[in-house]
Amino acid sequence: MLFMDANRLRLVTLIISLFVFSSNAQLSPSFYAGRCPNLQSIVRSVMQQAVASDSRMGGSILRLFFHDCFVNGCDGSVLLDDTATFRGEKNAGPNAGSLRGFQVIDAIKSRVEASCRGIVSCADILALAARDGVNLLGGPSWAVPLGRRDSRTASFSAANSNLPSPNSNIGALTAAFASKGLSIRDMTALSGAHTIGQARCSSFRSHIYNDGNINPSFASTRRQICPQSGGDGNLAGLDIQTQNRFDNGFFQNLMNRNGLMHSDQELFNNGPADSFVRAYSSNSAVFANDFITAMIKMGNISPLTGGNGEIRLNCRKAN
């Protein structure tokens, strides 16, 4: 289903933005308006090229932003390479071999630095790129609050402990999101990001072979891609309907017991998220509104602002 018309969506986005920004006045969509006026057009241009070359990249950048924010806040720490003094987040269990898109962020950063050196943080570039990745694949757009600064370090241990597992049950999922100030409604809306992108066999093998809350025909189809042993890196679309278009198909899949991962199907399994799945599956505008709200809230998780952190010149290393 198509999202609401552009004028109505802009009005809803403005109302949502005004409400959410009031909870974190240090971030503002106009933060760079005077000092780096071409920022958003640069990010959009690079993302257009990246998604045109690899449609999967929209989902990859969105996942990168989620994995950044859930580990010590939206501070660009996920972008840091390991150093002699700390072990970063890139090779933590939930990220190793599966996080991608770092080169796209590097390309954006390079062009931004050429336009306005030392002004824009990597954390803000990632937030804007995630928004544009969604929109370029047919999803909504919104005003991204800006003004985050970059961390000087990263945490391997926090990445291993803070990110929900694809095998999480609804209780563990709810607790993980609640610890970041996100409600069940937020959690369900954000999970709708799984309408785009792909997952590795190792992330959904247990679900398609061991779980009972799965459509047998769907499980059989996915077993052709994902054997019981080996093939850990084999890929399957998270949304069996439109994996390269941001829509509400993910929720329709869940209602038909076609969720790819255990944690996906937990959102519609006689639990507290069921009502939201039903609402989003039947009304793409409701999903769009709630997704925007949840994305802005997630982007407000513990940002570094003011004199905290730094503005990295290279997103892969501290200055």
PDB file of C-alpha atoms in Angstrom:
ATOM      1  CA  MET A   1       0.000   0.000   0.000  1.00  0.00           C
ATOM      2  CA  LEU A   2       1.138   3.577  -0.709  1.00  0.00           C
ATOM      3  CA  PHE A   3       1.824   5.950   2.145  1.00  0.00           C
ATOM      4  CA  MET A   4      -0.366   9.030   2.679  1.00  0.00           C
ATOM      5  CA  ASP A   5      -0.204  11.949   0.270  1.00  0.00           C
ATOM      6  CA  ALA A   6       2.799  14.265   0.562  1.00  0.00           C
ATOM      7  CA  ASN A   7       0.996  17.315   2.011  1.00  0.00           C
ATOM      8  CA  ARG A   8      -0.710  15.371   4.769  1.00  0.00           C
ATOM      9  CA  LEU A   9       2.506  13.532   5.634  1.00  0.00           C
ATOM     10  CA  ARG A  10       4.433  16.820   5.866  1.00  0.00           C
ATOM     11  CA  LEU A  11       1.835  18.215   8.280  1.00  0.00           C
ATOM     12  CA  VAL A  12       1.882  15.089  10.440  1.00  0.00           C
ATOM     13  CA  THR A  13       5.691  15.066  10.399  1.00  0.00           C
ATOM     14  CA  LEU A  14       5.794  18.708  11.546  1.00  0.00           C
ATOM     15  CA  ILE A  15       3.431  18.022  14.445  1.00  0.00           C
ATOM     16  CA  ILE A  16       5.381  14.917  15.480  1.00  0.00           C
ATOM     17  CA  SER A  17       8.678  16.762  15.174  1.00  0.00           C
ATOM     18  CA  LEU A  18       7.548  19.701  17.319  1.00  0.00           C
ATOM     19  CA  PHE A  19       6.359  17.309  20.021  1.00  0.00           C
ATOM     20  CA  VAL A  20       9.482  15.165  20.073  1.00  0.00           C
ATOM     21  CA  PHE A  21      11.990  18.020  19.724  1.00  0.00           C
ATOM     22  CA  SER A  22      10.549  19.601  22.875  1.00  0.00           C
ATOM     23  CA  SER A  23      11.897  16.619  24.816  1.00  0.00           C
ATOM     24  CA  ASN A  24      15.427  17.245  23.570  1.00  0.00           C
ATOM     25  CA  ALA A  25      15.871  20.933  22.828  1.00  0.00           C
ATOM     26  CA  GLN A  26      19.600  20.508  22.165  1.00  0.00           C
ATOM     27  CA  LEU A  27      18.850  18.804  18.836  1.00  0.00           C
ATOM     28  CA  SER A  28      17.257  20.711  15.975  1.00  0.00           C
ATOM     29  CA  PRO A  29      16.655  20.071  12.253  1.00  0.00           C
ATOM     30  CA  SER A  30      18.179  23.495  11.520  1.00  0.00           C
ATOM     31  CA  PHE A  31      21.353  22.928  13.549  1.00  0.00           C
ATOM     32  CA  TYR A  32      23.640  23.152  10.497  1.00  0.00           C
ATOM     33  CA  ALA A  33      21.523  25.534   8.407  1.00  0.00           C
ATOM     34  CA  GLY A  34      23.976  28.409   8.646  1.00  0.00           C
ATOM     35  CA  ARG A  35      27.264  26.536   8.837  1.00  0.00           C
ATOM     36  CA  CYS A  36      26.718  23.683   6.343  1.00  0.00           C
ATOM     37  CA  PRO A  37      23.717  24.558   4.168  1.00  0.00           C
ATOM     38  CA  ASN A  38      24.432  21.850   1.581  1.00  0.00           C
ATOM     39  CA  LEU A  39      24.573  19.020   4.117  1.00  0.00           C
ATOM     40  CA  GLN A  40      21.216  17.415   3.388  1.00  0.00           C
ATOM     41  CA  SER A  41      21.572  17.612  -0.396  1.00  0.00           C
ATOM     42  CA  ILE A  42      25.002  15.968  -0.151  1.00  0.00           C
ATOM     43  CA  VAL A  43      23.679  13.113   1.983  1.00  0.00           C
ATOM     44  CA  ARG A  44      20.716  12.638  -0.344  1.00  0.00           C
ATOM     45  CA  SER A  45      22.902  12.591  -3.451  1.00  0.00           C
ATOM     46  CA  VAL A  46      25.294   9.941  -2.122  1.00  0.00           C
ATOM     47  CA  MET A  47      22.427   7.829  -0.803  1.00  0.00           C
ATOM     48  CA  GLN A  48      20.649   8.014  -4.170  1.00  0.00           C
ATOM     49  CA  GLN A  49      23.746   6.633  -5.844  1.00  0.00           C
ATOM     50  CA  ALA A  50      24.232   3.941  -3.208  1.00  0.00           C
ATOM     51  CA  VAL A  51      20.618   2.688  -3.293  1.00  0.00           C
ATOM     52  CA  ALA A  52      20.521   2.799  -7.098  1.00  0.00           C
ATOM     53  CA  SER A  53      23.640   0.626  -7.159  1.00  0.00           C
ATOM     54  CA  ASP A  54      22.475  -1.728  -4.387  1.00  0.00           C
ATOM     55  CA  SER A  55      18.853  -1.499  -3.227  1.00  0.00           C
ATOM     56  CA  ARG A  56      19.765  -3.497  -0.129  1.00  0.00           C
ATOM     57  CA  MET A  57      21.858  -0.539   1.053  1.00  0.00           C
ATOM     58  CA  GLY A  58      18.803   1.389   2.289  1.00  0.00           C
ATOM     59  CA  GLY A  59      18.087  -1.328   4.838  1.00  0.00           C
ATOM     60  CA  SER A  60      21.766  -1.734   5.685  1.00  0.00           C
ATOM     61  CA  ILE A  61      22.181   1.941   6.598  1.00  0.00           C
ATOM     62  CA  LEU A  62      18.970   1.884   8.629  1.00  0.00           C
ATOM     63  CA  ARG A  63      20.261  -1.127  10.560  1.00  0.00           C
ATOM     64  CA  LEU A  64      23.595   0.638  11.094  1.00  0.00           C
ATOM     65  CA  PHE A  65      21.774   3.569  12.702  1.00  0.00           C
ATOM     66  CA  PHE A  66      19.751   1.251  14.960  1.00  0.00           C
ATOM     67  CA  HIS A  67      22.899  -0.576  16.071  1.00  0.00           C
ATOM     68  CA  ASP A  68      24.577   2.752  16.793  1.00  0.00           C
ATOM     69  CA  CYS A  69      21.778   4.182  18.911  1.00  0.00           C
ATOM     70  CA  PHE A  70      21.212   1.046  20.989  1.00  0.00           C
ATOM     71  CA  VAL A  71      24.832   0.973  22.178  1.00  0.00           C
ATOM     72  CA  ASN A  72      25.542   3.943  24.446  1.00  0.00           C
ATOM     73  CA  GLY A  73      23.373   6.271  22.374  1.00  0.00           C
ATOM     74  CA  CYS A  74      23.454   7.775  18.882  1.00  0.00           C
ATOM     75  CA  ASP A  75      27.098   8.834  18.925  1.00  0.00           C
ATOM     76  CA  GLY A  76      28.640   7.256  15.817  1.00  0.00           C
ATOM     77  CA  SER A  77      30.534   4.716  17.941  1.00  0.00           C
ATOM     78  CA  VAL A  78      29.512   1.836  15.656  1.00  0.00           C
ATOM     79  CA  LEU A  79      31.580   3.430  12.875  1.00  0.00           C
ATOM     80  CA  LEU A  80      34.884   3.277  14.786  1.00  0.00           C
ATOM     81  CA  ASP A  81      37.535   0.728  13.890  1.00  0.00           C
ATOM     82  CA  ASP A  82      39.321  -1.209  16.630  1.00  0.00           C
ATOM     83  CA  THR A  83      42.430   0.439  18.074  1.00  0.00           C
ATOM     84  CA  ALA A  84      45.240  -0.554  20.402  1.00  0.00           C
ATOM     85  CA  THR A  85      43.306   0.932  23.332  1.00  0.00           C
ATOM     86  CA  PHE A  86      39.772  -0.364  22.759  1.00  0.00           C
ATOM     87  CA  ARG A  87      37.876  -3.101  20.983  1.00  0.00           C
ATOM     88  CA  GLY A  88      35.099  -1.527  18.971  1.00  0.00           C
ATOM     89  CA  GLU A  89      31.573  -2.582  18.093  1.00  0.00           C
ATOM     90  CA  LYS A  90      32.030  -3.695  14.495  1.00  0.00           C
ATOM     91  CA  ASN A  91      33.175  -7.192  15.448  1.00  0.00           C
ATOM     92  CA  ALA A  92      30.774  -7.782  18.325  1.00  0.00           C
ATOM     93  CA  GLY A  93      28.499 -10.805  17.938  1.00  0.00           C
ATOM     94  CA  PRO A  94      25.408  -8.995  16.569  1.00  0.00           C
ATOM     95  CA  ASN A  95      27.532  -7.015  14.086  1.00  0.00           C
ATOM     96  CA  ALA A  96      30.396  -9.189  12.873  1.00  0.00           C
ATOM     97  CA  GLY A  97      30.091 -10.078   9.218  1.00  0.00           C
ATOM     98  CA  SER A  98      26.626  -8.554   8.877  1.00  0.00           C
ATOM     99  CA  LEU A  99      26.834  -4.783   9.387  1.00  0.00           C
ATOM    100  CA  ARG A 100      27.455  -3.016   6.111  1.00  0.00           C
ATOM    101  CA  GLY A 101      27.350   0.434   4.585  1.00  0.00           C
ATOM    102  CA  PHE A 102      30.452   1.859   6.232  1.00  0.00           C
ATOM    103  CA  GLN A 103      31.868   2.853   2.852  1.00  0.00           C
ATOM    104  CA  VAL A 104      28.708   4.819   2.062  1.00  0.00           C
ATOM    105  CA  ILE A 105      29.057   6.812   5.284  1.00  0.00           C
ATOM    106  CA  ASP A 106      32.735   7.368   4.411  1.00  0.00           C
ATOM    107  CA  ALA A 107      31.741   8.710   0.991  1.00  0.00           C
ATOM    108  CA  ILE A 108      29.182  11.091   2.495  1.00  0.00           C
ATOM    109  CA  LYS A 109      31.665  12.272   5.125  1.00  0.00           C
ATOM    110  CA  SER A 110      34.309  12.963   2.484  1.00  0.00           C
ATOM    111  CA  ARG A 111      31.951  15.173   0.484  1.00  0.00           C
ATOM    112  CA  VAL A 112      30.625  16.917   3.591  1.00  0.00           C
ATOM    113  CA  GLU A 113      34.172  17.684   4.771  1.00  0.00           C
ATOM    114  CA  ALA A 114      34.966  19.155   1.374  1.00  0.00           C
ATOM    115  CA  SER A 115      31.970  21.462   1.726  1.00  0.00           C
ATOM    116  CA  CYS A 116      32.235  22.401   5.429  1.00  0.00           C
ATOM    117  CA  ARG A 117      35.267  20.999   7.230  1.00  0.00           C
ATOM    118  CA  GLY A 118      35.003  19.999  10.873  1.00  0.00           C
ATOM    119  CA  ILE A 119      31.354  20.990  11.265  1.00  0.00           C
ATOM    120  CA  VAL A 120      29.121  17.912  10.861  1.00  0.00           C
ATOM    121  CA  SER A 121      29.348  14.814  13.046  1.00  0.00           C
ATOM    122  CA  CYS A 122      29.406  11.266  11.747  1.00  0.00           C
ATOM    123  CA  ALA A 123      26.506  10.515  14.109  1.00  0.00           C
ATOM    124  CA  ASP A 124      24.337  13.107  12.353  1.00  0.00           C
ATOM    125  CA  ILE A 125      25.411  11.923   8.899  1.00  0.00           C
ATOM    126  CA  LEU A 126      24.291   8.409   9.832  1.00  0.00           C
ATOM    127  CA  ALA A 127      20.925   9.702  11.101  1.00  0.00           C
ATOM    128  CA  LEU A 128      20.286  11.584   7.852  1.00  0.00           C
ATOM    129  CA  ALA A 129      21.435   8.677   5.683  1.00  0.00           C
ATOM    130  CA  ALA A 130      19.069   6.294   7.493  1.00  0.00           C
ATOM    131  CA  ARG A 131      16.151   8.656   6.826  1.00  0.00           C
ATOM    132  CA  ASP A 132      17.042   9.002   3.153  1.00  0.00           C
ATOM    133  CA  GLY A 133      17.486   5.242   2.740  1.00  0.00           C
ATOM    134  CA  VAL A 134      13.914   4.724   3.939  1.00  0.00           C
ATOM    135  CA  ASN A 135      12.506   7.460   1.725  1.00  0.00           C
ATOM    136  CA  LEU A 136      14.384   6.377  -1.403  1.00  0.00           C
ATOM    137  CA  LEU A 137      12.769   2.952  -1.094  1.00  0.00           C
ATOM    138  CA  GLY A 138       9.264   4.405  -0.982  1.00  0.00           C
ATOM    139  CA  GLY A 139       8.929   5.134   2.715  1.00  0.00           C
ATOM    140  CA  PRO A 140       8.165   8.382   4.530  1.00  0.00           C
ATOM    141  CA  SER A 141      10.516  11.292   5.136  1.00  0.00           C
ATOM    142  CA  TRP A 142      10.844  13.469   8.214  1.00  0.00           C
ATOM    143  CA  ALA A 143      12.820  16.354   9.693  1.00  0.00           C
ATOM    144  CA  VAL A 144      15.818  14.780  11.447  1.00  0.00           C
ATOM    145  CA  PRO A 145      16.893  16.505  14.677  1.00  0.00           C
ATOM    146  CA  LEU A 146      20.593  17.326  14.433  1.00  0.00           C
ATOM    147  CA  GLY A 147      23.389  18.468  16.710  1.00  0.00           C
ATOM    148  CA  ARG A 148      24.858  15.176  17.899  1.00  0.00           C
ATOM    149  CA  ARG A 149      28.601  14.922  18.432  1.00  0.00           C
ATOM    150  CA  ASP A 150      30.807  11.867  17.967  1.00  0.00           C
ATOM    151  CA  SER A 151      32.146   9.582  20.648  1.00  0.00           C
ATOM    152  CA  ARG A 152      35.873   9.059  21.005  1.00  0.00           C
ATOM    153  CA  THR A 153      35.511   5.391  21.894  1.00  0.00           C
ATOM    154  CA  ALA A 154      33.273   2.335  21.348  1.00  0.00           C
ATOM    155  CA  SER A 155      32.220  -0.655  23.429  1.00  0.00           C
ATOM    156  CA  PHE A 156      32.507  -4.254  22.265  1.00  0.00           C
ATOM    157  CA  SER A 157      30.858  -5.507  25.465  1.00  0.00           C
ATOM    158  CA  ALA A 158      27.912  -3.088  25.267  1.00  0.00           C
ATOM    159  CA  ALA A 159      27.269  -4.097  21.654  1.00  0.00           C
ATOM    160  CA  ASN A 160      27.110  -7.726  22.743  1.00  0.00           C
ATOM    161  CA  SER A 161      24.743  -7.029  25.636  1.00  0.00           C
ATOM    162  CA  ASN A 162      22.469  -4.200  24.430  1.00  0.00           C
ATOM    163  CA  LEU A 163      21.373  -5.345  20.980  1.00  0.00           C
ATOM    164  CA  PRO A 164      18.349  -7.671  20.840  1.00  0.00           C
ATOM    165  CA  SER A 165      18.963 -11.156  19.452  1.00  0.00           C
ATOM    166  CA  PRO A 166      17.021 -12.549  16.478  1.00  0.00           C
ATOM    167  CA  ASN A 167      16.071 -15.356  18.876  1.00  0.00           C
ATOM    168  CA  SER A 168      14.645 -13.005  21.527  1.00  0.00           C
ATOM    169  CA  ASN A 169      11.142 -13.616  22.859  1.00  0.00           C
ATOM    170  CA  ILE A 170       8.630 -10.806  23.303  1.00  0.00           C
ATOM    171  CA  GLY A 171       9.623 -10.280  26.926  1.00  0.00           C
ATOM    172  CA  ALA A 172      13.295  -9.810  26.098  1.00  0.00           C
ATOM    173  CA  LEU A 173      12.439  -7.529  23.175  1.00  0.00           C
ATOM    174  CA  THR A 174      10.139  -5.382  25.292  1.00  0.00           C
ATOM    175  CA  ALA A 175      12.769  -5.075  28.027  1.00  0.00           C
ATOM    176  CA  ALA A 176      15.526  -4.152  25.570  1.00  0.00           C
ATOM    177  CA  PHE A 177      13.463  -1.363  24.019  1.00  0.00           C
ATOM    178  CA  ALA A 178      12.102  -0.166  27.359  1.00  0.00           C
ATOM    179  CA  SER A 179      15.677   0.241  28.621  1.00  0.00           C
ATOM    180  CA  LYS A 180      16.127   2.830  25.853  1.00  0.00           C
ATOM    181  CA  GLY A 181      12.906   4.667  26.664  1.00  0.00           C
ATOM    182  CA  LEU A 182      10.965   3.065  23.813  1.00  0.00           C
ATOM    183  CA  SER A 183       7.473   1.648  24.227  1.00  0.00           C
ATOM    184  CA  ILE A 184       5.943  -1.514  22.774  1.00  0.00           C
ATOM    185  CA  ARG A 185       4.346   0.700  20.138  1.00  0.00           C
ATOM    186  CA  ASP A 186       7.745   2.190  19.267  1.00  0.00           C
ATOM    187  CA  MET A 187       9.315  -1.257  19.194  1.00  0.00           C
ATOM    188  CA  THR A 188       6.697  -2.640  16.825  1.00  0.00           C
ATOM    189  CA  ALA A 189       6.890   0.360  14.505  1.00  0.00           C
ATOM    190  CA  LEU A 190      10.693   0.254  14.408  1.00  0.00           C
ATOM    191  CA  SER A 191      10.559  -3.472  13.681  1.00  0.00           C
ATOM    192  CA  GLY A 192       8.690  -2.500  10.523  1.00  0.00           C
ATOM    193  CA  ALA A 193      12.140  -1.600   9.193  1.00  0.00           C
ATOM    194  CA  HIS A 194      12.270  -5.303   8.363  1.00  0.00           C
ATOM    195  CA  THR A 195      10.082  -4.533   5.382  1.00  0.00           C
ATOM    196  CA  ILE A 196      13.413  -3.909   3.596  1.00  0.00           C
ATOM    197  CA  GLY A 197      16.696  -5.756   3.592  1.00  0.00           C
ATOM    198  CA  GLN A 198      17.844  -9.301   4.069  1.00  0.00           C
ATOM    199  CA  ALA A 199      18.941 -11.587   6.891  1.00  0.00           C
ATOM    200  CA  ARG A 200      21.584 -14.290   7.113  1.00  0.00           C
ATOM    201  CA  CYS A 201      20.644 -17.940   7.480  1.00  0.00           C
ATOM    202  CA  SER A 202      22.303 -18.054  10.905  1.00  0.00           C
ATOM    203  CA  SER A 203      19.736 -15.487  12.094  1.00  0.00           C
ATOM    204  CA  PHE A 204      16.636 -17.447  11.112  1.00  0.00           C
ATOM    205  CA  ARG A 205      17.691 -21.136  10.998  1.00  0.00           C
ATOM    206  CA  SER A 206      16.312 -21.947  14.438  1.00  0.00           C
ATOM    207  CA  HIS A 207      12.947 -20.387  13.609  1.00  0.00           C
ATOM    208  CA  ILE A 208      12.355 -22.251  10.356  1.00  0.00           C
ATOM    209  CA  TYR A 209      13.408 -25.633  11.747  1.00  0.00           C
ATOM    210  CA  ASN A 210      12.337 -25.554  15.392  1.00  0.00           C
ATOM    211  CA  ASP A 211       9.430 -23.169  15.938  1.00  0.00           C
ATOM    212  CA  GLY A 212       5.747 -24.010  15.705  1.00  0.00           C
ATOM    213  CA  ASN A 213       4.408 -20.502  15.092  1.00  0.00           C
ATOM    214  CA  ILE A 214       5.433 -20.451  11.437  1.00  0.00           C
ATOM    215  CA  ASN A 215       3.580 -21.157   8.210  1.00  0.00           C
ATOM    216  CA  PRO A 216       4.786 -24.659   7.137  1.00  0.00           C
ATOM    217  CA  SER A 217       4.896 -23.676   3.477  1.00  0.00           C
ATOM    218  CA  PHE A 218       6.962 -20.596   4.269  1.00  0.00           C
ATOM    219  CA  ALA A 219       9.322 -22.631   6.443  1.00  0.00           C
ATOM    220  CA  SER A 220       9.781 -25.173   3.661  1.00  0.00           C
ATOM    221  CA  THR A 221      10.644 -22.446   1.162  1.00  0.00           C
ATOM    222  CA  ARG A 222      13.205 -20.868   3.469  1.00  0.00           C
ATOM    223  CA  ARG A 223      14.797 -24.244   4.238  1.00  0.00           C
ATOM    224  CA  GLN A 224      15.792 -24.406   0.579  1.00  0.00           C
ATOM    225  CA  ILE A 225      17.959 -21.344   1.212  1.00  0.00           C
ATOM    226  CA  CYS A 226      19.084 -22.205   4.723  1.00  0.00           C
ATOM    227  CA  PRO A 227      20.248 -25.797   5.419  1.00  0.00           C
ATOM    228  CA  GLN A 228      20.379 -27.198   8.945  1.00  0.00           C
ATOM    229  CA  SER A 229      24.162 -26.983   8.851  1.00  0.00           C
ATOM    230  CA  GLY A 230      26.385 -24.773   6.748  1.00  0.00           C
ATOM    231  CA  GLY A 231      25.360 -21.843   4.616  1.00  0.00           C
ATOM    232  CA  ASP A 232      25.328 -19.419   7.550  1.00  0.00           C
ATOM    233  CA  GLY A 233      25.800 -16.450   5.233  1.00  0.00           C
ATOM    234  CA  ASN A 234      23.014 -17.369   2.795  1.00  0.00           C
ATOM    235  CA  LEU A 235      20.558 -14.494   2.497  1.00  0.00           C
ATOM    236  CA  ALA A 236      16.755 -14.271   2.475  1.00  0.00           C
ATOM    237  CA  GLY A 237      14.510 -11.232   2.262  1.00  0.00           C
ATOM    238  CA  LEU A 238      13.005 -10.126   5.564  1.00  0.00           C
ATOM    239  CA  ASP A 239       9.794  -9.275   3.701  1.00  0.00           C
ATOM    240  CA  ILE A 240       8.649 -12.015   1.323  1.00  0.00           C
ATOM    241  CA  GLN A 241       6.458  -9.557  -0.578  1.00  0.00           C
ATOM    242  CA  THR A 242       8.501  -6.423  -1.303  1.00  0.00           C
ATOM    243  CA  GLN A 243      11.987  -6.598   0.213  1.00  0.00           C
ATOM    244  CA  ASN A 244      13.166  -3.580  -1.797  1.00  0.00           C
ATOM    245  CA  ARG A 245      10.199  -1.333  -1.013  1.00  0.00           C
ATOM    246  CA  PHE A 246       9.444   0.280   2.323  1.00  0.00           C
ATOM    247  CA  ASP A 247       5.785  -0.498   3.008  1.00  0.00           C
ATOM    248  CA  ASN A 248       3.629  -2.334   5.541  1.00  0.00           C
ATOM    249  CA  GLY A 249       4.092  -5.775   3.970  1.00  0.00           C
ATOM    250  CA  PHE A 250       6.199  -6.952   6.924  1.00  0.00           C
ATOM    251  CA  PHE A 251       3.175  -6.787   9.215  1.00  0.00           C
ATOM    252  CA  GLN A 252       0.983  -8.612   6.731  1.00  0.00           C
ATOM    253  CA  ASN A 253       3.638 -11.324   6.679  1.00  0.00           C
ATOM    254  CA  LEU A 254       3.480 -11.636  10.453  1.00  0.00           C
ATOM    255  CA  MET A 255      -0.287 -12.085  10.405  1.00  0.00           C
ATOM    256  CA  ASN A 256       0.209 -14.964   7.969  1.00  0.00           C
ATOM    257  CA  ARG A 257       2.958 -16.437  10.183  1.00  0.00           C
ATOM    258  CA  ASN A 258       5.578 -15.603   7.566  1.00  0.00           C
ATOM    259  CA  GLY A 259       7.991 -13.785   9.862  1.00  0.00           C
ATOM    260  CA  LEU A 260      11.546 -14.730   8.897  1.00  0.00           C
ATOM    261  CA  MET A 261      13.171 -14.575  12.333  1.00  0.00           C
ATOM    262  CA  HIS A 262      11.901 -15.795  15.689  1.00  0.00           C
ATOM    263  CA  SER A 263      11.981 -12.242  17.055  1.00  0.00           C
ATOM    264  CA  ASP A 264       9.889 -11.030  14.117  1.00  0.00           C
ATOM    265  CA  GLN A 265       7.082 -13.517  14.653  1.00  0.00           C
ATOM    266  CA  GLU A 266       7.124 -12.829  18.394  1.00  0.00           C
ATOM    267  CA  LEU A 267       5.508  -9.491  17.528  1.00  0.00           C
ATOM    268  CA  PHE A 268       2.383 -11.386  16.469  1.00  0.00           C
ATOM    269  CA  ASN A 269       2.109 -14.391  18.730  1.00  0.00           C
ATOM    270  CA  ASN A 270      -0.761 -13.700  21.142  1.00  0.00           C
ATOM    271  CA  GLY A 271       1.240 -11.006  22.908  1.00  0.00           C
ATOM    272  CA  PRO A 272       1.238  -7.270  23.698  1.00  0.00           C
ATOM    273  CA  ALA A 273       2.327  -6.189  20.200  1.00  0.00           C
ATOM    274  CA  ASP A 274      -0.460  -8.005  18.328  1.00  0.00           C
ATOM    275  CA  SER A 275      -2.799  -5.009  18.199  1.00  0.00           C
ATOM    276  CA  PHE A 276      -0.131  -2.807  16.648  1.00  0.00           C
ATOM    277  CA  VAL A 277       0.714  -5.426  14.025  1.00  0.00           C
ATOM    278  CA  ARG A 278      -2.962  -5.614  13.080  1.00  0.00           C
ATOM    279  CA  ALA A 279      -3.220  -1.826  12.843  1.00  0.00           C
ATOM    280  CA  TYR A 280      -0.084  -1.431  10.742  1.00  0.00           C
ATOM    281  CA  SER A 281      -0.934  -4.325   8.438  1.00  0.00           C
ATOM    282  CA  SER A 282      -4.211  -2.696   7.465  1.00  0.00           C
ATOM    283  CA  ASN A 283      -3.233   0.978   7.495  1.00  0.00           C
ATOM    284  CA  SER A 284       0.086   2.095   6.032  1.00  0.00           C
ATOM    285  CA  ALA A 285      -0.493   5.716   7.111  1.00  0.00           C
ATOM    286  CA  VAL A 286      -0.731   4.688  10.774  1.00  0.00           C
ATOM    287  CA  PHE A 287       2.486   2.725  10.387  1.00  0.00           C
ATOM    288  CA  ALA A 288       4.223   5.684   8.706  1.00  0.00           C
ATOM    289  CA  ASN A 289       3.208   8.062  11.504  1.00  0.00           C
ATOM    290  CA  ASP A 290       4.342   5.717  14.266  1.00  0.00           C
ATOM    291  CA  PHE A 291       7.575   4.848  12.458  1.00  0.00           C
ATOM    292  CA  ILE A 292       8.497   8.541  12.177  1.00  0.00           C
ATOM    293  CA  THR A 293       7.753   9.113  15.861  1.00  0.00           C
ATOM    294  CA  ALA A 294       9.793   6.070  16.909  1.00  0.00           C
ATOM    295  CA  MET A 295      12.733   6.969  14.653  1.00  0.00           C
ATOM    296  CA  ILE A 296      12.939  10.460  16.138  1.00  0.00           C
ATOM    297  CA  LYS A 297      12.709   9.042  19.664  1.00  0.00           C
ATOM    298  CA  MET A 298      15.406   6.473  18.937  1.00  0.00           C
ATOM    299  CA  GLY A 299      17.602   9.189  17.432  1.00  0.00           C
ATOM    300  CA  ASN A 300      17.312  11.073  20.732  1.00  0.00           C
ATOM    301  CA  ILE A 301      18.850   8.261  22.792  1.00  0.00           C
ATOM    302  CA  SER A 302      21.708   9.764  24.844  1.00  0.00           C
ATOM    303  CA  PRO A 303      23.240  12.057  22.213  1.00  0.00           C
ATOM    304  CA  LEU A 304      26.543  13.767  22.926  1.00  0.00           C
ATOM    305  CA  THR A 305      25.983  17.510  22.638  1.00  0.00           C
ATOM    306  CA  GLY A 306      27.604  20.801  23.580  1.00  0.00           C
ATOM    307  CA  GLY A 307      31.213  20.262  24.600  1.00  0.00           C
ATOM    308  CA  ASN A 308      30.912  16.477  24.884  1.00  0.00           C
ATOM    309  CA  GLY A 309      32.560  14.230  22.328  1.00  0.00           C
ATOM    310  CA  GLU A 310      34.027  15.649  19.120  1.00  0.00           C
ATOM    311  CA  ILE A 311      33.425  16.170  15.414  1.00  0.00           C
ATOM    312  CA  ARG A 312      35.440  13.407  13.784  1.00  0.00           C
ATOM    313  CA  LEU A 313      37.246  14.200  10.546  1.00  0.00           C
ATOM    314  CA  ASN A 314      37.278  10.486   9.688  1.00  0.00           C
ATOM    315  CA  CYS A 315      34.295   8.445  10.841  1.00  0.00           C
ATOM    316  CA  ARG A 316      36.469   5.369  11.377  1.00  0.00           C
ATOM    317  CA  LYS A 317      38.772   6.902  13.981  1.00  0.00           C
ATOM    318  CA  ALA A 318      38.811   9.522  16.701  1.00  0.00           C
ATOM    319  CA  ASN A 319      40.696  12.723  15.986  1.00  0.00           C
TER     320      ASN A 319
END
